[in-house]
Coordinates of C-alpha atoms in Angstrom, one line a residue:
X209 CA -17.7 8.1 9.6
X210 CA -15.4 5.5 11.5
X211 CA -12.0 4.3 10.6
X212 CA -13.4 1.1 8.7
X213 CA -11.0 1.2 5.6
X214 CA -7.7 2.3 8.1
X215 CA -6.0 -1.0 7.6
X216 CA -7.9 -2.0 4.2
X217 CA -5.0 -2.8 1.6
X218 CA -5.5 -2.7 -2.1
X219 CA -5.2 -5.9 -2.8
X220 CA -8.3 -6.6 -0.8
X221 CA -10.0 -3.8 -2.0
X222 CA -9.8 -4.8 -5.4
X223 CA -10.9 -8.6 -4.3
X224 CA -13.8 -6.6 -2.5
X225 CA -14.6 -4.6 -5.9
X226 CA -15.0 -8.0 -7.7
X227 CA -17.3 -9.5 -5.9
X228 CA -19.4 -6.2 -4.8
X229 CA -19.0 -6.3 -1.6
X230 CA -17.3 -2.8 -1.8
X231 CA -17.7 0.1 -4.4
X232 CA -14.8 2.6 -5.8
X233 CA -17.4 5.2 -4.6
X234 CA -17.7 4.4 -0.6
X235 CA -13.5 3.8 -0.3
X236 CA -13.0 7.2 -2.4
X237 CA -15.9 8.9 0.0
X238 CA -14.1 7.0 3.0
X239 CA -10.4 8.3 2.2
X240 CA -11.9 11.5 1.5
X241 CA -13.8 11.9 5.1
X242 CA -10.6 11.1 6.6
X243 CA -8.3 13.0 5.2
X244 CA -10.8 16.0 6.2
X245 CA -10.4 14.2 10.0
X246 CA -6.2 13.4 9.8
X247 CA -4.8 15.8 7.3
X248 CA -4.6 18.9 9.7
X249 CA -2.7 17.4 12.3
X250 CA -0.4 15.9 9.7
X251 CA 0.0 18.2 6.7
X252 CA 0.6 15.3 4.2
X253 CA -1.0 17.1 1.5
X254 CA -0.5 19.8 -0.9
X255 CA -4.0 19.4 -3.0
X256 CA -6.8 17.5 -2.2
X257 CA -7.8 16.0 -5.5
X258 CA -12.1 15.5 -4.1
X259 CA -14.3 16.6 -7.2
X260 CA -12.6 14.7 -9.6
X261 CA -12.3 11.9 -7.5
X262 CA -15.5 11.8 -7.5
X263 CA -16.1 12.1 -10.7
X264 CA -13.2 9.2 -11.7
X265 CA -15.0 6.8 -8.7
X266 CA -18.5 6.6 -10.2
X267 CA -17.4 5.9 -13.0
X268 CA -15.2 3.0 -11.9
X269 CA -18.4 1.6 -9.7
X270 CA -20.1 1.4 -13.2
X271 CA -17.5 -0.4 -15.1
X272 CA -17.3 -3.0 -11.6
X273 CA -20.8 -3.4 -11.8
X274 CA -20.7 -4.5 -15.6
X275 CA -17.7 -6.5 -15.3
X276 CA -15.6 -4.6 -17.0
X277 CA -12.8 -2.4 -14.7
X278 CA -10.6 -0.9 -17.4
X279 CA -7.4 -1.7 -15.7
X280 CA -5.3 -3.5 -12.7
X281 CA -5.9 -0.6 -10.5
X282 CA -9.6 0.6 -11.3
X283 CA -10.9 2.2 -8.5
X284 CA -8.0 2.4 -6.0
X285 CA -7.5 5.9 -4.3
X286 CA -3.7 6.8 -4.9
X287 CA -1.5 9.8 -3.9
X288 CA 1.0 11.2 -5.8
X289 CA 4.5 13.3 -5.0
X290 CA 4.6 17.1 -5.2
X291 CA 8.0 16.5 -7.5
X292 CA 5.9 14.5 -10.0
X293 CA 4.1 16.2 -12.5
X294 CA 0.4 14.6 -12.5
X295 CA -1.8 16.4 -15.0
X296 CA -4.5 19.2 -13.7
X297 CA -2.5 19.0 -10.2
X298 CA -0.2 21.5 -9.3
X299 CA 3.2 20.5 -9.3
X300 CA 5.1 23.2 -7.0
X301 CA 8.3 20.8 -5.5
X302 CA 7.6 22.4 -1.8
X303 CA 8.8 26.1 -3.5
X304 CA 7.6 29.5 -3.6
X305 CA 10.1 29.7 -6.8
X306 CA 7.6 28.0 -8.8
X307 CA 4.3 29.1 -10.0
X308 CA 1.0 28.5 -9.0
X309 CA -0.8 29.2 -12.0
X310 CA 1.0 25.9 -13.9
X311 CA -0.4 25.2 -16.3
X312 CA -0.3 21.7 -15.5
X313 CA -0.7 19.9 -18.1
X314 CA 1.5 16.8 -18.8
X315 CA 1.5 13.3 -16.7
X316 CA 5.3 11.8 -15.7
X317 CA 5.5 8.0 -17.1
X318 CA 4.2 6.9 -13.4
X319 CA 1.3 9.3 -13.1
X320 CA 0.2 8.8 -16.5
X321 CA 0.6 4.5 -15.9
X322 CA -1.4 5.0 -12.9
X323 CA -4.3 6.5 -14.7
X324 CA -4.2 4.6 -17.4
X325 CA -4.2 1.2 -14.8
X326 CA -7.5 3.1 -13.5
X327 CA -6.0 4.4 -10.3
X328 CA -7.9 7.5 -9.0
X329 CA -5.4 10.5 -7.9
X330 CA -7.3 11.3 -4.3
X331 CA -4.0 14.0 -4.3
X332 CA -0.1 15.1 -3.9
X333 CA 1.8 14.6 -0.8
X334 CA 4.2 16.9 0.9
X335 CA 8.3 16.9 0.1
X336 CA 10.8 19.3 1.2
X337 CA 12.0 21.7 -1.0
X338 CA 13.1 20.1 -4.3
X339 CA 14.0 16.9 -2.3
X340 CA 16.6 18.3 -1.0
X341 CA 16.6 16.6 2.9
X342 CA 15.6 13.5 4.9
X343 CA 12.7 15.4 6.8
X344 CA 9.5 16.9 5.6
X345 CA 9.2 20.9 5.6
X346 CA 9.2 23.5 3.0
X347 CA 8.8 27.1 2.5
X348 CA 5.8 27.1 0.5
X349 CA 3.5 23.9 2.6
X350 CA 4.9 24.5 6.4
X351 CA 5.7 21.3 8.5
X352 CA 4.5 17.8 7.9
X353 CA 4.2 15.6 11.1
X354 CA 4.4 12.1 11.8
X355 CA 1.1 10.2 13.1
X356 CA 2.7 8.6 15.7
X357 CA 2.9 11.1 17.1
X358 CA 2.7 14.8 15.6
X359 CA 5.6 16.7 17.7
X360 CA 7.8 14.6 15.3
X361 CA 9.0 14.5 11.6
X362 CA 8.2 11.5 9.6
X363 CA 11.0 11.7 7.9
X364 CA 11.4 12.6 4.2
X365 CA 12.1 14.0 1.3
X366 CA 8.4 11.3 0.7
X367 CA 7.4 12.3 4.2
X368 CA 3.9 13.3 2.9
X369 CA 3.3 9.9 1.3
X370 CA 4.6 7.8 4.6
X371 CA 2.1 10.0 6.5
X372 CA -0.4 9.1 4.4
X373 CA 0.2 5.7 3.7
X374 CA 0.5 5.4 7.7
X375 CA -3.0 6.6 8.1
X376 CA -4.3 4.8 4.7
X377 CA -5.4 8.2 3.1
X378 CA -5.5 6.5 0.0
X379 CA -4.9 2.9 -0.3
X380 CA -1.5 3.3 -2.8
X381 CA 1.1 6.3 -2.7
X382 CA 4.4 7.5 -4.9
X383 CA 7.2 8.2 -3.4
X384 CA 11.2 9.2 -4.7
X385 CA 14.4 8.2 -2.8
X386 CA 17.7 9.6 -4.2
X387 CA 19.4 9.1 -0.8
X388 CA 16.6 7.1 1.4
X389 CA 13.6 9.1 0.5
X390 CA 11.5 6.3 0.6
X391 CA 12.8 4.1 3.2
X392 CA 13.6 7.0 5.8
X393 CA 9.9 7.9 6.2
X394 CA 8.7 4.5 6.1
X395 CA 11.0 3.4 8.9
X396 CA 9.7 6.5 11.0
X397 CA 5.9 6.2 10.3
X398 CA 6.0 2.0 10.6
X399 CA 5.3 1.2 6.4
X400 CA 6.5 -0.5 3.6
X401 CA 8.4 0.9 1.1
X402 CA 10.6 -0.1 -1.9
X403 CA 13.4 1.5 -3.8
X404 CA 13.9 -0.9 -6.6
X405 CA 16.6 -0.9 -9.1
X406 CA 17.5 2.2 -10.9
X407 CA 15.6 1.9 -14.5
X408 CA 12.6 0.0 -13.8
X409 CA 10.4 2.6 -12.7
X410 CA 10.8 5.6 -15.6
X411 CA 11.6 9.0 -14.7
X412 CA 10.9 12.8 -16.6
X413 CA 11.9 15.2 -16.4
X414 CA 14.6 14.1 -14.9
X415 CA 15.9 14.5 -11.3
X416 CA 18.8 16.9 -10.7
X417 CA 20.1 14.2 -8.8
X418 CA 20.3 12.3 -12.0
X419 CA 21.1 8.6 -11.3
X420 CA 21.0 9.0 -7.8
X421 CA 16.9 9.1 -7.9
X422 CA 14.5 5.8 -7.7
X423 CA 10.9 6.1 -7.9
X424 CA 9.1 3.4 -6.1
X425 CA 6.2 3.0 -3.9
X426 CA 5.5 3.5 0.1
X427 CA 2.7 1.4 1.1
X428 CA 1.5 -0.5 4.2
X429 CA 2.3 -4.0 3.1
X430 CA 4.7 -5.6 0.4
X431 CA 2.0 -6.8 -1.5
X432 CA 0.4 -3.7 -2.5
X433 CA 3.7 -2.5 -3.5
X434 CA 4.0 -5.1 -6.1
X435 CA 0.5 -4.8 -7.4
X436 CA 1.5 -1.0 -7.5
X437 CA 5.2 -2.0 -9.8
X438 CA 3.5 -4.0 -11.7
X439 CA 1.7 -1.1 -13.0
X440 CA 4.5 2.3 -12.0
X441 CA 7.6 -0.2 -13.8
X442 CA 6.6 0.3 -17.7
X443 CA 8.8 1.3 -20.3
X444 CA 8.1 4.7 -21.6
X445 CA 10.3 6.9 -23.7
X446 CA 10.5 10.0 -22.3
X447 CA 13.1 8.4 -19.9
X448 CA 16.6 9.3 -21.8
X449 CA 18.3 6.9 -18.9
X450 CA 16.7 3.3 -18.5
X451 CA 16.9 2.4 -21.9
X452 CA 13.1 0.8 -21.3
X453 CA 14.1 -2.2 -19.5
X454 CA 10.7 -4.9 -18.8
X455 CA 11.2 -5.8 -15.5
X456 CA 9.8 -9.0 -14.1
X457 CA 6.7 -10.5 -13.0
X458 CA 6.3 -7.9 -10.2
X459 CA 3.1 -10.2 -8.6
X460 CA 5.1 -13.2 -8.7
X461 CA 3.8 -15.4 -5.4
X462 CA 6.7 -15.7 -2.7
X463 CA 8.0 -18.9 -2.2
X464 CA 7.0 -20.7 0.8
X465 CA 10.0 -20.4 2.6
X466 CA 13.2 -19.1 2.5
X467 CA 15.4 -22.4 2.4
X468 CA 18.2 -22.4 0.1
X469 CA 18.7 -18.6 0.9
X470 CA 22.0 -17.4 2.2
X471 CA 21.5 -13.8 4.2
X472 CA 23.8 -11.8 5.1
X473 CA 23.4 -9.5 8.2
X474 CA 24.9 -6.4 9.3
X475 CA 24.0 -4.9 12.3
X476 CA 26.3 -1.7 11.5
X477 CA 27.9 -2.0 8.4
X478 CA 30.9 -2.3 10.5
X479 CA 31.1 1.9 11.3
X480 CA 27.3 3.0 12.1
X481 CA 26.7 3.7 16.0
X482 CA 22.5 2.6 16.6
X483 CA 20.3 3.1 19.3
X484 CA 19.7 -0.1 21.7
X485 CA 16.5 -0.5 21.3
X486 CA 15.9 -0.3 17.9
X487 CA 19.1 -2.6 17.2
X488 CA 17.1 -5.2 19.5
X489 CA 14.0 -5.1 17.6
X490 CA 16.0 -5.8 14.1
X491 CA 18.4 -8.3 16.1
X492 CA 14.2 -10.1 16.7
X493 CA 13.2 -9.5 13.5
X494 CA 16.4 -11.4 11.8
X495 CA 15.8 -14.1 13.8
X496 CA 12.1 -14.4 12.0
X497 CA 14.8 -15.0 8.8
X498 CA 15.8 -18.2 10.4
X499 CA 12.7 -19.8 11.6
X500 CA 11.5 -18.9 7.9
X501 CA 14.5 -21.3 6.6
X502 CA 17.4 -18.6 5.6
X503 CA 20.9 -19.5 6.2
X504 CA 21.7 -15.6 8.3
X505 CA 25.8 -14.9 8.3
X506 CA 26.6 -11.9 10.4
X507 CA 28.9 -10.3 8.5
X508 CA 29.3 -6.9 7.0
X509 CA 29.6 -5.7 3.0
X510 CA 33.1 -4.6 3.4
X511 CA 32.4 -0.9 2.1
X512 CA 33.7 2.4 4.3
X513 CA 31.7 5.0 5.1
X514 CA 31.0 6.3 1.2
X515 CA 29.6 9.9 2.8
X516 CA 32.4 12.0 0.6
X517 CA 31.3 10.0 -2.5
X518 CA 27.6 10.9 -2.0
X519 CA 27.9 14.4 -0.4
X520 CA 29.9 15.4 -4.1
X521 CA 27.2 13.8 -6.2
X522 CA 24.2 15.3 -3.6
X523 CA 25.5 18.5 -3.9
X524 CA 26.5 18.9 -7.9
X525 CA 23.1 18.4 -8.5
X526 CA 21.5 20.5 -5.9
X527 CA 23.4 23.2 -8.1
X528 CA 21.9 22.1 -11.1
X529 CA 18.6 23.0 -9.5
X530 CA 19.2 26.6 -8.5
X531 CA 20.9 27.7 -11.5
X532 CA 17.6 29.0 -13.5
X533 CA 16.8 31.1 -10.3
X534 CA 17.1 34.7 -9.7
X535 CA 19.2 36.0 -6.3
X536 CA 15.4 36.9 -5.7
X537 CA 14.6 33.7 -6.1
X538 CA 17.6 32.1 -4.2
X539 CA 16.8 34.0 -1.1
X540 CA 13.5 32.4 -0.8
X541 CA 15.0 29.1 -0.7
X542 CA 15.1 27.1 2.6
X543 CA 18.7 28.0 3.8
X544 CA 19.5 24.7 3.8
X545 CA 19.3 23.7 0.8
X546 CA 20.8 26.8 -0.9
X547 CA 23.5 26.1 1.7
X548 CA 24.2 22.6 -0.4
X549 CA 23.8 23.9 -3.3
X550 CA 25.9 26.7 -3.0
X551 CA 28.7 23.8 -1.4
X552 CA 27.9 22.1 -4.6
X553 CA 29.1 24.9 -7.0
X554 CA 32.5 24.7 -5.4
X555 CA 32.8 20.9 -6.2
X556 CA 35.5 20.5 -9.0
X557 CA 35.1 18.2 -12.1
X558 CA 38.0 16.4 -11.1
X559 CA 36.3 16.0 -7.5
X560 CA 32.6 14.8 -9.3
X561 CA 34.8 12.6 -12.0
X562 CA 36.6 11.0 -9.0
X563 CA 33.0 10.1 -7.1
X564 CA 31.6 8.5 -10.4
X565 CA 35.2 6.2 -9.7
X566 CA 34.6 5.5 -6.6
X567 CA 30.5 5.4 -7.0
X568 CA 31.6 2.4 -9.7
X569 CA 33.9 0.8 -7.5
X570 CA 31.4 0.3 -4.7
X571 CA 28.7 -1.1 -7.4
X572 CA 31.3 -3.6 -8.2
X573 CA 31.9 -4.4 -4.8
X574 CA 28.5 -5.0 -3.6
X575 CA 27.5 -7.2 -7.2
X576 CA 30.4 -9.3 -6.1
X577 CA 28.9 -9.8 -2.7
X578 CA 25.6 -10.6 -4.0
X579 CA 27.0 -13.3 -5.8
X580 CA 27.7 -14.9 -2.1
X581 CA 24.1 -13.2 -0.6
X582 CA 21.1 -13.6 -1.8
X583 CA 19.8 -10.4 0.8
X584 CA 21.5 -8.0 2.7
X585 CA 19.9 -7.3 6.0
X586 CA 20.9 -4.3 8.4
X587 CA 18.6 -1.6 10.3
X588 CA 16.5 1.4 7.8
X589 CA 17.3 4.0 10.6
X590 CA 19.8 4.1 13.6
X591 CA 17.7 6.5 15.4
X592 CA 14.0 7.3 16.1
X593 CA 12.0 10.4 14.9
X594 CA 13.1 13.5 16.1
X595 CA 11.4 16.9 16.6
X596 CA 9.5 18.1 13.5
X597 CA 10.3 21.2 12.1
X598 CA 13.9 20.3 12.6
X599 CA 17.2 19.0 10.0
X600 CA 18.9 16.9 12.3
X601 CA 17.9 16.1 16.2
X602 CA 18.2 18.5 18.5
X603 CA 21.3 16.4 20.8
X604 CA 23.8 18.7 18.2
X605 CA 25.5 15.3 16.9
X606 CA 24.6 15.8 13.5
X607 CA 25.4 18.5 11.0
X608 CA 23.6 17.2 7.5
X609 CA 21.1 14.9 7.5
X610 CA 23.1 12.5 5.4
X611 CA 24.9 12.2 8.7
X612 CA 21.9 9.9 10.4
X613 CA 20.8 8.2 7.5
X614 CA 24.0 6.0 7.2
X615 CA 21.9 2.8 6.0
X616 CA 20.5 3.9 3.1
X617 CA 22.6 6.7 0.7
X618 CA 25.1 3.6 0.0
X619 CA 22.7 1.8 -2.4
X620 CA 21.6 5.0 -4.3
X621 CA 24.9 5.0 -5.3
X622 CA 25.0 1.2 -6.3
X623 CA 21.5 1.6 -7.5
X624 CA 20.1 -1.7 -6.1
X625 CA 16.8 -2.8 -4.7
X626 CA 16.1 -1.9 -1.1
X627 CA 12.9 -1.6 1.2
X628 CA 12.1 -0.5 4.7
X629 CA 9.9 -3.0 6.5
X630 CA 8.3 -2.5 9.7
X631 CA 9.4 -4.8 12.6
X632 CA 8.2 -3.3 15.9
X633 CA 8.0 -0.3 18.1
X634 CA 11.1 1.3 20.1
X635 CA 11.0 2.2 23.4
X636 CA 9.2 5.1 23.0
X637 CA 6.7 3.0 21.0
X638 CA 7.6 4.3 17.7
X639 CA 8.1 2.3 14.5
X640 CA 11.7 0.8 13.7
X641 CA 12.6 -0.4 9.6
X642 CA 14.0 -3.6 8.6
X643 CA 16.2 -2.8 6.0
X644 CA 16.4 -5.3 3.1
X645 CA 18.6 -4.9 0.1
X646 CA 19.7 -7.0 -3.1
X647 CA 22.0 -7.1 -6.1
X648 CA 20.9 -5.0 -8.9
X649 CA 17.5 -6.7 -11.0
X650 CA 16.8 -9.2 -7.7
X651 CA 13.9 -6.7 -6.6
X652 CA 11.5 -9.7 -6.4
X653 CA 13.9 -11.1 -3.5
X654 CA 13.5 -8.0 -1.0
X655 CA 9.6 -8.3 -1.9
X656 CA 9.1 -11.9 -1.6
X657 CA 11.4 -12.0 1.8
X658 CA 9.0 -9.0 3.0
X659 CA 6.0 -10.6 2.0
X660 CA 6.9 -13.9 4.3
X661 CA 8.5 -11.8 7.2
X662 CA 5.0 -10.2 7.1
X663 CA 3.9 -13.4 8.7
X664 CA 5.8 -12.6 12.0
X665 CA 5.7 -8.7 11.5
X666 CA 2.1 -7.5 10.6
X667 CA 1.8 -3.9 9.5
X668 CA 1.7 -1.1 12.0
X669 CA -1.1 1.3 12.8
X670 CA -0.6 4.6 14.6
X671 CA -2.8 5.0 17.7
X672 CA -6.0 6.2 17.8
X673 CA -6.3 5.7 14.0
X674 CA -8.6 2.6 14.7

């Protein structure tokens, strides 16, 4: 069967549906045929969810056909992250510490939305080990590689999903960024994805990384990443932290411009060293801000490094998830993580009260600078994907991987709204991130500036796919 749905988003799919040009059976049979063609040479999967989509897309084709698609997503193929539970999936976390017999039956708020919107779960994507790292291994699935080209990582801990989503293995996909989960893999495999602000998106159980964690989608354009929060960002009260917040009208049209807007763009952040290359394809992209009407200042947010702050927090609650497990257990680990997690035990309270301060008094910082900025703009990634398999790149500059994902651990801590937007190819012809970020509850700013910038910057497609 050829590629014919590769680049098929699901806001045409569900036009298509409408007016019967295209069933919920043939895309479901389509994503299925090539996930059988792609999947080995990527390992983005854990399960492949085939009988029941099946089942679940037959039964949408008949609702179409009547006129009658139970929800906004009816019939759309979607993926969903090992970490989340989805009911009659297993739910492992990337760990030989959990058990394969489940049983598996509870939904999170998102997996059960998603079902309940019509969505069909085609299956789970790959994470590291509890989420523990910016790349995409774990003990219990092996090595997930990035389509562009396979030697590489795409990035993590929603590397699964950017793979995926890169290769349009399903149409809509879940991810979880408590440090750049999302956006690191989408600026290495060439897709959209959007952290939005903490509380819109519910979460349970909860992450160990508490309210470090967004949940959000990775997708290959802006749009379908609305349609998707439109459905993921209900209230539901399992969620002991958002309080149930409504957030906006997530399918709100962009403007036609972006006159009026005042950017601000950092190249650095004023301390981040980036590769040549990919700072010239940002440096391109920003200037797409200006023909588009925006009012770009190049200036940075003011903020130091906050590594210490985030390192503490990171590694408290990579504690809390080890502390059910046996030494059995704990030896099974990847080394790396029990490595943070053991760092995190020796983390005082006075040392986690202190990064709560300091978390606070960067939030403040950057609502006050949003008050002057309607986006901040500065590169997803300062390098490109390195060898698979691998923490950090090979060159030995790097310890942790928080230490080459400056851009993005900052605004967990502040909990605002930031995406990773594809703006070209480095010299090595691999995908480089536009990083966009906003004050806390302006999510529909990053989308709508994406949406426009999509003009200039079309989504990507790894070679050979079409």
């Amino acid at each position: 069967m050829a590629d014919s749905f590769a680049t098929l988003t699901a806001v045409e799919a569900l036009a298509r549906f409408g007016e019967g040009s295209l069933s919920p059976e043939s895309l479901v049979e389509d994503c299925l045929a090539r996930i059988e063609r792609h999947n080995p040479k990527v390992n983005a999967f854990t399960c492949v969810n085939d009988v029941e989509a099946r089942r679940l897309a037959a039964e949408s084709a008949r609702r179409w056909q009547a006129g009658t698609p139970c929800g906004t997503l009816d019939g759309i193929p979607i993926t969903i992250k090992d970490l989340t539970l989805t009911k009659g999936l297993p739910t492992r976390l990337g760990s030989t510490t959990t058990s394969a017999d489940g049983p598996w039956e509870v939904d999170a708020p998102i997996s059960r939305h998603l079902r309940n919107a019509g969505a069909i779960v085609i299956g789970k994507t790959t994470s590291p080990e509890f989420g523990w790292k910016g790349v995409t291994d774990n003990p219990l699935h092996g090595i997930t590689r990035n389509p562009w080209n396979t030697e590489l990582t795409p990035g993590g801990s929603s590397g699964g999903a950017a793979a995926a989503a890169a290769l349009n293995l399903g149409l809509l996909h879940q991810g979880s960024d408590a440090g750049g989960s999302i956006r690191i893999p989408c600026s290495f495999t060439g897709t959209f994805g959007i952290k939005p602000t903490f509380g819109w998106v519910p979460q349970w159980p909860a992450s160990a990384m508490s309210t470090l964690s967004h949940l959000g989608p990775m997708t290959r354009t802006a749009a379908d990443s609305a349609l998707m929060l439109s459905v993921m960002a209900q209230p539901d009260v399992r969620d002991g932290y958002s309080g149930n917040p409504l957030g906006p009208d997530w399918r709100t049209p962009p403007p036609a411009d972006l006159r009026g807007w005042r950017i601000a763009f950092s190249a650095d952040l004023g301390y981040v060293e980036v590769a040549p290359d990919i700072a010239q394809q940002v440096e391109e992209a920003v200037a797409h801000l200006e023909a588009l009407g925006a009012t770009v200042e190049r200036v940075d947010p003011g903020f130091s490094d906050p590594i210490k702050t985030f390192n503490t927090l990171w590694f408290a609650g990579a504690t809390q998830a080890i502390e059910k497990l046996t030494e059995q257990q704990q030896a099974a680990l990847d080394p790396g993580f029990l490595d943070i997690a053991r760092r995190g035990q020796d983390v005082s309270l006075s040392a986690y009260l202190a990064a709560r301060r300091e978390r606070s008094e960067l939030t403040a910082q950057m609502a006050a600078f949003h008050k002057r900025y309607d986006l901040l703009v500065t590169p997803t990634m300062p390098i490109a994907p390195f060898a698979a398999g691998h923490n950090v790149p090979l060159s030995g500059r790097y310890k942790d991987w928080m230490d080459w994902t400056p851009f993005s651990y900052p605004f967990n801590l502040t909990q605002q709204p930031a995406a990773s937007l594809p703006c070209g190819l480095d010299n090595q012809g691999l995908p480089v991130g536009l990083h966009l970020v906003a004050g806390k509850h302006q999510d529909l700013k990053v989308l709508h500036a994406a949406q426009l910038l999509e003009r200039y910057l079309p989504p990507l497609t790894p070679p050979g796919v079409v």
